Short mmCIF file of C-alpha atoms in Angstrom, two decimals:
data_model
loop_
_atom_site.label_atom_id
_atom_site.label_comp_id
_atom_site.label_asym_id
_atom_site.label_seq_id
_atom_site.Cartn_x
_atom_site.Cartn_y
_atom_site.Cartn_z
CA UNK A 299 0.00 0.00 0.00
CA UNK A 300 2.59 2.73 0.87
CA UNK A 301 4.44 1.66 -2.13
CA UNK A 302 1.45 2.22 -4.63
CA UNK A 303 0.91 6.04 -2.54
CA UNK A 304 4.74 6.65 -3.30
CA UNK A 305 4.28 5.62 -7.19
CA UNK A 306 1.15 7.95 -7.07
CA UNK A 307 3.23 11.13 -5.65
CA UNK A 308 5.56 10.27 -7.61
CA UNK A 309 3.54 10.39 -10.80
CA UNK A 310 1.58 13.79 -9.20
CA UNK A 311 5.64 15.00 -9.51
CA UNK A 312 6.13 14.40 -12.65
CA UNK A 313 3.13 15.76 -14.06
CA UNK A 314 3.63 19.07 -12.22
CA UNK A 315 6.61 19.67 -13.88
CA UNK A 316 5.43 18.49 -16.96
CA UNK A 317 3.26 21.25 -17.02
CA UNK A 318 5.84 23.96 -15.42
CA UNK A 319 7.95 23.14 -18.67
CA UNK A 320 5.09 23.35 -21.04
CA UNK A 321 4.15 27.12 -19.16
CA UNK A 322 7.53 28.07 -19.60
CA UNK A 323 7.69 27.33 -23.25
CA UNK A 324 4.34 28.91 -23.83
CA UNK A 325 5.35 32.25 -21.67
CA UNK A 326 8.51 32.09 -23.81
CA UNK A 327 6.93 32.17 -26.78
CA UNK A 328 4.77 34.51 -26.01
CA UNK A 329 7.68 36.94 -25.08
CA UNK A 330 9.21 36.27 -28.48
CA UNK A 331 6.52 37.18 -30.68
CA UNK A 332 5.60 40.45 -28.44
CA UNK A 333 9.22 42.71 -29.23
CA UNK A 334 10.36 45.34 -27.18
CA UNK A 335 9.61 48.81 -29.48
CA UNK A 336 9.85 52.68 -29.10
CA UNK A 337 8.20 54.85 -31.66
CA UNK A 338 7.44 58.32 -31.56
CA UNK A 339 4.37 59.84 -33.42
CA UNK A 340 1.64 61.95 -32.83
CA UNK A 341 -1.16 60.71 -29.50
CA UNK A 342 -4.65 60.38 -31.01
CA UNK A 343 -7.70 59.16 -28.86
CA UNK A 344 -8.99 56.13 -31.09
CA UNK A 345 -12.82 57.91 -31.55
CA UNK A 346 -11.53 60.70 -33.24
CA UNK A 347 -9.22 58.31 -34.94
CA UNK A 348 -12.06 56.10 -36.19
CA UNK A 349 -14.03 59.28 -36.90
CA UNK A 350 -11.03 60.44 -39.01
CA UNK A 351 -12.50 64.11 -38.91
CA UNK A 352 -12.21 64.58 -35.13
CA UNK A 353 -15.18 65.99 -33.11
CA UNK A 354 -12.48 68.95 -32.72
CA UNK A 355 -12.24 69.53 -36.68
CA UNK A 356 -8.58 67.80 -37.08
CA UNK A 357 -8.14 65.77 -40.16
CA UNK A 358 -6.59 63.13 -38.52
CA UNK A 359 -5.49 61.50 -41.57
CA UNK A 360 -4.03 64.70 -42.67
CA UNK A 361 -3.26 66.66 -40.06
CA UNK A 362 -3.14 65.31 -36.52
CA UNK A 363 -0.92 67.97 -35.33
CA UNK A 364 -4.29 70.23 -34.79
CA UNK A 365 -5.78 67.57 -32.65
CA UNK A 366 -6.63 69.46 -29.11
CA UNK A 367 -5.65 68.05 -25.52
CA UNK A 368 -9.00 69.56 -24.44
CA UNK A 369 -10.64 66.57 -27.39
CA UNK A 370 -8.67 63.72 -25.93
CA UNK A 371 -8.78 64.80 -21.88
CA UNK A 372 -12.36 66.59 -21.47
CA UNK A 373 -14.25 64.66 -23.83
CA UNK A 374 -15.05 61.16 -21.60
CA UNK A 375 -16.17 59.20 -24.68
CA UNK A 376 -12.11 59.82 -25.96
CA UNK A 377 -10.97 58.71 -23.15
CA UNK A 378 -12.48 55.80 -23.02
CA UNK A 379 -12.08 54.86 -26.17
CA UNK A 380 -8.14 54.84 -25.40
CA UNK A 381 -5.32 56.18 -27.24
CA UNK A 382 -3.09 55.15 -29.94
CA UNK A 383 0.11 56.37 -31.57
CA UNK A 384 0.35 57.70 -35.37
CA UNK A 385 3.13 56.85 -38.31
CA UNK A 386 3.56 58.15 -41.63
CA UNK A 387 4.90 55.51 -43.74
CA UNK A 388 7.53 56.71 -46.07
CA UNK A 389 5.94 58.02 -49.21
CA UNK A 390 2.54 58.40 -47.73
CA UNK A 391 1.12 61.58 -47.48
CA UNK A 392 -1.73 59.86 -44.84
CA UNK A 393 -1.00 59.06 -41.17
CA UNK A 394 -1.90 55.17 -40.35
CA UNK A 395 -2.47 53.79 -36.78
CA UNK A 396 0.68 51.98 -35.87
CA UNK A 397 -0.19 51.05 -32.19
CA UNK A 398 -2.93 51.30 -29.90
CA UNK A 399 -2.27 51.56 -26.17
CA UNK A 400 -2.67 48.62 -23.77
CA UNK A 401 -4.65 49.66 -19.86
CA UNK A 402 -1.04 50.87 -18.55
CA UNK A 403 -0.32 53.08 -21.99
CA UNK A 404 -3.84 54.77 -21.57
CA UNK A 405 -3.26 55.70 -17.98
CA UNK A 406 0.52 57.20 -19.07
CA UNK A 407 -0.79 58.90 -21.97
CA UNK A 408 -4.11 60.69 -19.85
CA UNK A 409 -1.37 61.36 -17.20
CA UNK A 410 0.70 63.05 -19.59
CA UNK A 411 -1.99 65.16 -21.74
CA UNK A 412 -3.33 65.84 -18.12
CA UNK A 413 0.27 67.52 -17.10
CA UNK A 414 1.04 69.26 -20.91
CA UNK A 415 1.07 72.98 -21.07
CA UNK A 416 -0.14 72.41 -25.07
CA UNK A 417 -3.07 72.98 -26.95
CA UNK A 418 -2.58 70.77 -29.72
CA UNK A 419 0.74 68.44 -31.44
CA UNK A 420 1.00 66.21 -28.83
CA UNK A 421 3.69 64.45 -29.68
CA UNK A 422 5.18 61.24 -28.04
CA UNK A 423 7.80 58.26 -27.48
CA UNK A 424 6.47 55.12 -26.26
CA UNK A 425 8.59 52.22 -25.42
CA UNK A 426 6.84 48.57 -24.80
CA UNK A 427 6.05 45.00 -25.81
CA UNK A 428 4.56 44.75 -29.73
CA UNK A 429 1.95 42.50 -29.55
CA UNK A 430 0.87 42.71 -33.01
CA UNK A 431 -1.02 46.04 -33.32
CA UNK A 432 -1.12 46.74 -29.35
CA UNK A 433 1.94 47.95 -27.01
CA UNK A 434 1.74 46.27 -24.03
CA UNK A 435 3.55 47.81 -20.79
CA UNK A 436 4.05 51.23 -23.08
CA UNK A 437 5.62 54.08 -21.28
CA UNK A 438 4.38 57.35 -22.57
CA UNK A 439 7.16 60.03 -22.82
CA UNK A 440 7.51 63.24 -24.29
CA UNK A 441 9.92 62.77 -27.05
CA UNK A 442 13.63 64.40 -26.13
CA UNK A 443 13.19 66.43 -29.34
CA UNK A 444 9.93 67.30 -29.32
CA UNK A 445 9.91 66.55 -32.81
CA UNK A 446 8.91 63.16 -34.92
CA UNK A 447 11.75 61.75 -36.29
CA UNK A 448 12.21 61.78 -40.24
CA UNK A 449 12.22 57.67 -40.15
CA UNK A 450 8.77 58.12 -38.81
CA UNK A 451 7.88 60.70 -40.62
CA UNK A 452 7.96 59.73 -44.11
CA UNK A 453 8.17 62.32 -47.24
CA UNK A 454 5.02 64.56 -46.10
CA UNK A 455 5.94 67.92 -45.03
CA UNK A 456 3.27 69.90 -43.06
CA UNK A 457 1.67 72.98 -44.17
CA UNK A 458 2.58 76.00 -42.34
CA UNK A 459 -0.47 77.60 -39.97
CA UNK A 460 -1.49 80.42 -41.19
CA UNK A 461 -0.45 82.17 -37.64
CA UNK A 462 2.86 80.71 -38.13
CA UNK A 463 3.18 82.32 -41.67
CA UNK A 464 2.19 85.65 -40.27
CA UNK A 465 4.43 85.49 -37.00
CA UNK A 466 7.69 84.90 -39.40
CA UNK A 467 6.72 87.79 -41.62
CA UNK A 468 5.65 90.14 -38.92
CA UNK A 469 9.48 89.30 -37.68
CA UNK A 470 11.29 88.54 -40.82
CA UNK A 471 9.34 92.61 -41.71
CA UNK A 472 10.60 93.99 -38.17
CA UNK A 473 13.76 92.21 -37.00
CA UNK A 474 15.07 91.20 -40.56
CA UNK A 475 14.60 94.35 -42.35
CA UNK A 476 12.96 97.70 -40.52
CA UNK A 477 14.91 97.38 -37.03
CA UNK A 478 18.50 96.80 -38.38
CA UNK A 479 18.24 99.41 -41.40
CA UNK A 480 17.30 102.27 -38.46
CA UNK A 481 20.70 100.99 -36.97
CA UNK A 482 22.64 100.97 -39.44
CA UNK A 483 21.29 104.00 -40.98
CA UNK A 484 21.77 105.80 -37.54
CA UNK A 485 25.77 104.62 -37.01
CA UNK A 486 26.67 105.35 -40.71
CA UNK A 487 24.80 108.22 -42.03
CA UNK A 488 24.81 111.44 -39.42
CA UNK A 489 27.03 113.40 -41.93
CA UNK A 490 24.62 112.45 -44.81
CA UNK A 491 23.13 115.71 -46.44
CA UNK A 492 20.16 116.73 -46.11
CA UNK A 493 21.77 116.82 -42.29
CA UNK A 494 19.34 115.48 -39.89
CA UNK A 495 17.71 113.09 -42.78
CA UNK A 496 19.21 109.89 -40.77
CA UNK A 497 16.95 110.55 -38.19
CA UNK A 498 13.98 111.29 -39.77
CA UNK A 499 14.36 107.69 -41.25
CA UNK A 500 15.63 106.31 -38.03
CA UNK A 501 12.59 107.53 -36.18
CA UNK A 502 10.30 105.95 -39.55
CA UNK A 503 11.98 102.65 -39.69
CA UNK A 504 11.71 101.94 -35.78
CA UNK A 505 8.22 102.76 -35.38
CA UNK A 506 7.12 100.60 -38.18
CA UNK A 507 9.63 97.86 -36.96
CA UNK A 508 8.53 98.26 -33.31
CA UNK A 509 4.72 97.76 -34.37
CA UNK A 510 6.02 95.00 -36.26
CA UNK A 511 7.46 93.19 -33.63
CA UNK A 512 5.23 93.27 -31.12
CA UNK A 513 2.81 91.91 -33.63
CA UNK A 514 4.69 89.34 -34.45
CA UNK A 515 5.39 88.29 -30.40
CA UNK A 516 1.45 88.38 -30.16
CA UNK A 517 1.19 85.94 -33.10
CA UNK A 518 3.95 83.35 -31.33
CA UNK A 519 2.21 83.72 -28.13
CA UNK A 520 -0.77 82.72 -30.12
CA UNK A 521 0.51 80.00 -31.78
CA UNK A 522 2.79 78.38 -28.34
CA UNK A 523 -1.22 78.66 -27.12
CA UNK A 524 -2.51 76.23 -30.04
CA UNK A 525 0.13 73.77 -31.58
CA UNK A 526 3.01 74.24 -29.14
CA UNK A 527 4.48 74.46 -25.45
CA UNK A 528 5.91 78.44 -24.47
CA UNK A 529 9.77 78.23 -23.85
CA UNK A 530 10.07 74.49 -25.37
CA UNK A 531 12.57 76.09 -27.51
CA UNK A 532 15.65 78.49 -27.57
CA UNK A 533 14.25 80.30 -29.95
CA UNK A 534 11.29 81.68 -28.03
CA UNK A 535 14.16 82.65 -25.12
CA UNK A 536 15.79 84.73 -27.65
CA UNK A 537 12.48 85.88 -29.16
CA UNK A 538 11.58 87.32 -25.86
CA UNK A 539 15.12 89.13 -25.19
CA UNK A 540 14.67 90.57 -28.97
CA UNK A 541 11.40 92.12 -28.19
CA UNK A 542 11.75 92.81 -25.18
CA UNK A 543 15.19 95.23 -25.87
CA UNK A 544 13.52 96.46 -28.64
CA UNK A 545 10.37 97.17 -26.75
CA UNK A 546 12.48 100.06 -24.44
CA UNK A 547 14.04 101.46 -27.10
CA UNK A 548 11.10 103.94 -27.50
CA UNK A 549 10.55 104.31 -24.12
CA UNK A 550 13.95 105.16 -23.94
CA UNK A 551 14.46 107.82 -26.41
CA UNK A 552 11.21 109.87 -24.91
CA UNK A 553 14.20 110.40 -21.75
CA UNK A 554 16.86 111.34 -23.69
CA UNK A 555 18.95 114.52 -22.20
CA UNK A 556 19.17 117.67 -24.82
CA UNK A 557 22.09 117.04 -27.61
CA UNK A 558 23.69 120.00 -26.58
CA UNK A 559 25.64 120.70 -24.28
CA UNK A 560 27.03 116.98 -23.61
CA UNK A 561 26.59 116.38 -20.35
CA UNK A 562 27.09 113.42 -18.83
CA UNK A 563 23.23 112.24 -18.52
CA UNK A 564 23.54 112.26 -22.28
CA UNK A 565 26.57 110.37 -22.76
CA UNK A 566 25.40 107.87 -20.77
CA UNK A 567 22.07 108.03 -22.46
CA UNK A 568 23.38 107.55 -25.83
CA UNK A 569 25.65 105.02 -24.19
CA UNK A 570 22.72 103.02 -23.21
CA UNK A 571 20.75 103.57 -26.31
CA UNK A 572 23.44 102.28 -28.38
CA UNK A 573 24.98 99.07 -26.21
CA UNK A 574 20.95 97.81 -26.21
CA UNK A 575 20.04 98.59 -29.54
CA UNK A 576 23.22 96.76 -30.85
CA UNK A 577 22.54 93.80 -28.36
CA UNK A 578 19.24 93.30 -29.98
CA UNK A 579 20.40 93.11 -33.56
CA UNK A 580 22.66 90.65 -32.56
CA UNK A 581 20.32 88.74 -30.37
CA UNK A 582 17.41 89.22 -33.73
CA UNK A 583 20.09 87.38 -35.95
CA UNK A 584 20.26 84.37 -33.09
CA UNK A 585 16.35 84.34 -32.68
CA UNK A 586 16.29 84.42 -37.00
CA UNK A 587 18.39 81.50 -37.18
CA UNK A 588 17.12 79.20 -35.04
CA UNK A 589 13.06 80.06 -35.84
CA UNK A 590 14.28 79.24 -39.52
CA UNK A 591 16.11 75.68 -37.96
CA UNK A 592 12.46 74.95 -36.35
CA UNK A 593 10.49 75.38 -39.62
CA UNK A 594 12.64 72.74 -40.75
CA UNK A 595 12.66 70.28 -37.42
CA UNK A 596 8.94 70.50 -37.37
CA UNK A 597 8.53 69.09 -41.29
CA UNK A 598 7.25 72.22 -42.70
CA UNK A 599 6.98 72.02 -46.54
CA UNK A 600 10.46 72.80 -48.33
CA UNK A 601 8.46 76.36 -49.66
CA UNK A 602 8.00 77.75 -46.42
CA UNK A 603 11.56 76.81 -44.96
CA UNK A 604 13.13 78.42 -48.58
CA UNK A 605 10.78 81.21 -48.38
CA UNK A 606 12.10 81.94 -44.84
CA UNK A 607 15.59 81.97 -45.54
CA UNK A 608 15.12 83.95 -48.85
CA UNK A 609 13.71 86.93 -46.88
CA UNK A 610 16.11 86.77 -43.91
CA UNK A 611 18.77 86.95 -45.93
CA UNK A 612 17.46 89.46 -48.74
CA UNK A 613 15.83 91.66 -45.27
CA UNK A 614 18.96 91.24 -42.92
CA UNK A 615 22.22 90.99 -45.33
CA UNK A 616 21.89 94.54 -46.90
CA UNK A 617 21.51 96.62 -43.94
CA UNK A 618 24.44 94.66 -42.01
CA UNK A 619 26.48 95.12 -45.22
CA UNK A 620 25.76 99.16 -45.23
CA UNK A 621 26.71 99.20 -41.48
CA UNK A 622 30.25 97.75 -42.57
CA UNK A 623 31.18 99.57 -45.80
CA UNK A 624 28.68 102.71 -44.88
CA UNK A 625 31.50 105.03 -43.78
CA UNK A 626 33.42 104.94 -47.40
CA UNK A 627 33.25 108.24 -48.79
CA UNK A 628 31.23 106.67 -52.26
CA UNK A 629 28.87 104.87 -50.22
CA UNK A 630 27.90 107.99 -48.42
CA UNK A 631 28.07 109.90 -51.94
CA UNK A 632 25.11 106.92 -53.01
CA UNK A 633 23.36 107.45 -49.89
CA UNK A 634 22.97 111.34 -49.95
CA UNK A 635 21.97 110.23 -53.89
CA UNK A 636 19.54 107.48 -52.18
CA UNK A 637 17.63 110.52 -49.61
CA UNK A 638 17.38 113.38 -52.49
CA UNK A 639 15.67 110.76 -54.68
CA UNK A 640 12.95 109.40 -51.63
CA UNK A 641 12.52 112.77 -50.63
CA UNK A 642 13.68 112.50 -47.14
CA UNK A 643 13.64 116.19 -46.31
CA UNK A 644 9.74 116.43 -47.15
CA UNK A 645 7.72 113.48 -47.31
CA UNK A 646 9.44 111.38 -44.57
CA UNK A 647 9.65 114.55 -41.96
CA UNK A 648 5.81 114.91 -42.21
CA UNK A 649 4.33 112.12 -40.13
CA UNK A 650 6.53 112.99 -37.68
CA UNK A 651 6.70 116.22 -37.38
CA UNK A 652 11.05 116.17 -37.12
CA UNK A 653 12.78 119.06 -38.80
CA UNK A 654 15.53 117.81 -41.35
CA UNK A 655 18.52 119.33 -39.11
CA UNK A 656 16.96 118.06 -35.86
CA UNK A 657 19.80 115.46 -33.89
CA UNK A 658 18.97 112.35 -31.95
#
C-alpha cells in the first residue's frame, strides 16, 4: 500500500513539472513574438481616430498635429475609447495607426496630456512590448526632441499655420529688415546731407519695426497657445530678449537729455541707447536663425523653410552690409543720392513732425 501512494506522488511529480515546462515554453513564446519597441508619433484618442475628422475639426489623416488636448482629456467618450500612436509611412502623405495603447499606456498617456502645457501636437515616445497592433507595458514620454523623427515621418511635409506664416513675416518685416536698417542708418549716415535726414528715417523705420514686432510676439504667443508648449525652444528665449530690448528702445528715447551741451546724462544716455540697440540686432540674428532651424525640425513644406531663408537673408544681409562699408566716402556719396531721390527732407519729416537738421 505505501508503495502504490509513493508511485502515485511520484507520478503527481512528474506531471507538475510536466506542465511547469510546457508554461515556460508557452510564456517564452509569447515573449518572443511580443518585441520590445519605441516609436514616436503623434497621441490620437482612437474615436476621433475612427471618426477620421475629429469631433475637434482635425483631419486626422491629414493633419493630426491640430488635434486638441481639451478633445482627448475633457471629452469622456475619448478617453475611453483609449489612445493610440500615429506613423507616416515613407511616401505616404496619410498618417496610419501603428499602435494602440494597452490599460497601462492609456493611464501614461491621460497622465501626460493631463500635465502638458499644449493645446494641440502632442507628440510622443512610447517604449513597450509589440503585440501585433497593441503595445503592451508602453511608457508614454515626451519625445527628447519634441519633434517626430524623419524615419517616422515619411516624405510629407506639413503645411505652415497660417499664424505661423504671419508670426515669421511680422518678424522677418521687423527684425530682418525695418529694425537693423534704423541701426545701421543711424551709425553710418549722421554726416549724410540733407543733415538730420538719418533721423527722420531712423525715427520711420523703428516705429514701423517696433509695431512690427510686437505683432509678431502676439502671433507666437498665439501660436505656443494652439500647436506648441511656451519656452520648449531656444528660440522663443531669444524671441523674448529681442522684443523685449527692442520694446524700451522707445521708451527710452522719450528720456533722452538735450544734444547739446554733452553732459554726462547724455553720454550715458546715448551710451545706453546704443549698447541695447546693438545687443538686440545681434540677439534678432540668433532668434532668425534658429526660428528658420524649427520650420525645418517640425517638417514644414520645403516652400515655407526656402521662403524663410530667402527673406532673412534678402531683409537682414543689406543693412548689415551698409553698417560695414557705410563710412566709405562713395557709399555715403550713393546714400545722400539714395535721400534726395525718396525725398527724405519732405515726405518722410511729415508724419513725424522732425525738422531735417533736428539730432537724436
Amino acid at each position: 500500500m505505501a508503495g502504490r501512494d509513493g508511485a502515485d506522488a511520484h507520478r503527481r511529480r512528474r506531471g507538475a513539472a510536466k506542465w511547469a515546462v510546457m508554461l515556460s515554453l508557452a510564456l517564452a513564446l509569447a515573449r518572443a513574438r511580443a518585441s520590445d519597441v519605441t516609436h514616436t508619433g503623434f497621441l490620437t484618442d482612437l474615436l476621433c481616430w475612427d471618426m477620421v475628422n475629429a469631433i475637434d475639426g482635425a483631419n486626422m489623416l491629414t493633419a493630426p498635429e491640430e488635434h486638441t488636448v481639451h478633445c482627448m482629456v475633457d471629452i469622456q467618450e475619448c478617453v475611453d475609447s483609449g489612445f493610440g500612436v500615429l506613423e507616416l509611412p515613407p511616401g505616404e502623405t496619410e498618417y496610419t495607426l501603428k499602435y494602440k495603447l494597452d490599460q497601462t499606456g492609456n493611464r501614461g498617456a491621460l497622465t501626460l496630456l493631463r500635465a502638458t502645457s499644449k493645446r494641440s501636437n502632442v507628440i510622443v515616445t512610447v517604449a513597450g512590448r509589440a503585440d501585433g497592433d497593441v503595445l503592451r507595458d508602453a511608457r508614454v514620454m515626451e519625445p527628447a526632441s519634441g519633434v517626430i523623427p524623419v524615419s517616422n515621418a515619411g516624405d510629407f511635409r506639413r503645411r505652415p499655420e497660417s499664424i505661423l506664416v504671419a508670426h515669421v513675416v511680422c518678424m522677418l518685416a521687423s527684425w530682418g529688415c525695418l529694425l537693423p536698417w534704423g541701426v545701421a542708418l543711424a551709425r553710418r549716415t549722421r554726416g549724410v546731407r540733407p543733415i538730420g535726414a538719418w533721423f527722420v528715417l531712423h525715427l520711420r523705420l523703428q516705429t514701423y519695426g517696433w509695431g512690427l514686432q510686437m505683432a509678431g510676439m502676439c502671433l507666437g504667443v498665439l501660436f505656443c497657445e494652439r500647436y506648441t508648449a511656451h519656452f520648449a525652444r531656444s528660440h522663443a528665449g531669444f524671441g523674448v530678449i529681442v522684443v523685449g530690448l527692442g520694446f524700451v528702445q522707445p521708451l527710452n528715447s522719450i528720456f533722452r537729455p538735450h544734444p547739446e551741451p554733452k553732459t554726462r546724462a547724455r553720454l550715458a544716455w546715448e551710451w545706453i541707447h546704443k549698447v541695447t540697440g546693438y545687443m538686440a540686432l545681434g540677439f534678432s540674428i540668433v532668434a532668425i536663425v534658429t526660428g528658420i532651424q524649427l520650420i525645418s525640425a517640425f517638417s514644414y513644406s520645403d516652400a515655407t523653410f526656402n521662403a524663410s531663408v530667402a527673406g532673412a537673408c534678402v531683409g537682414v544681409v543689406p543693412p548689415l552690409v551698409f553698417l560695414a562699408v557705410g563710412h566709405l566716402p562713395a557709399v555715403q556719396a550713393l546714400t545722400a543720392v539714395a535721400f534726395r531721390v525718396l525725398g527724405v527732407r519732405g515726405t518722410l519729416a511729415q508724419p513725424f513732425k522732425v525738422q531735417p537738421h533736428a539730432d537724436a
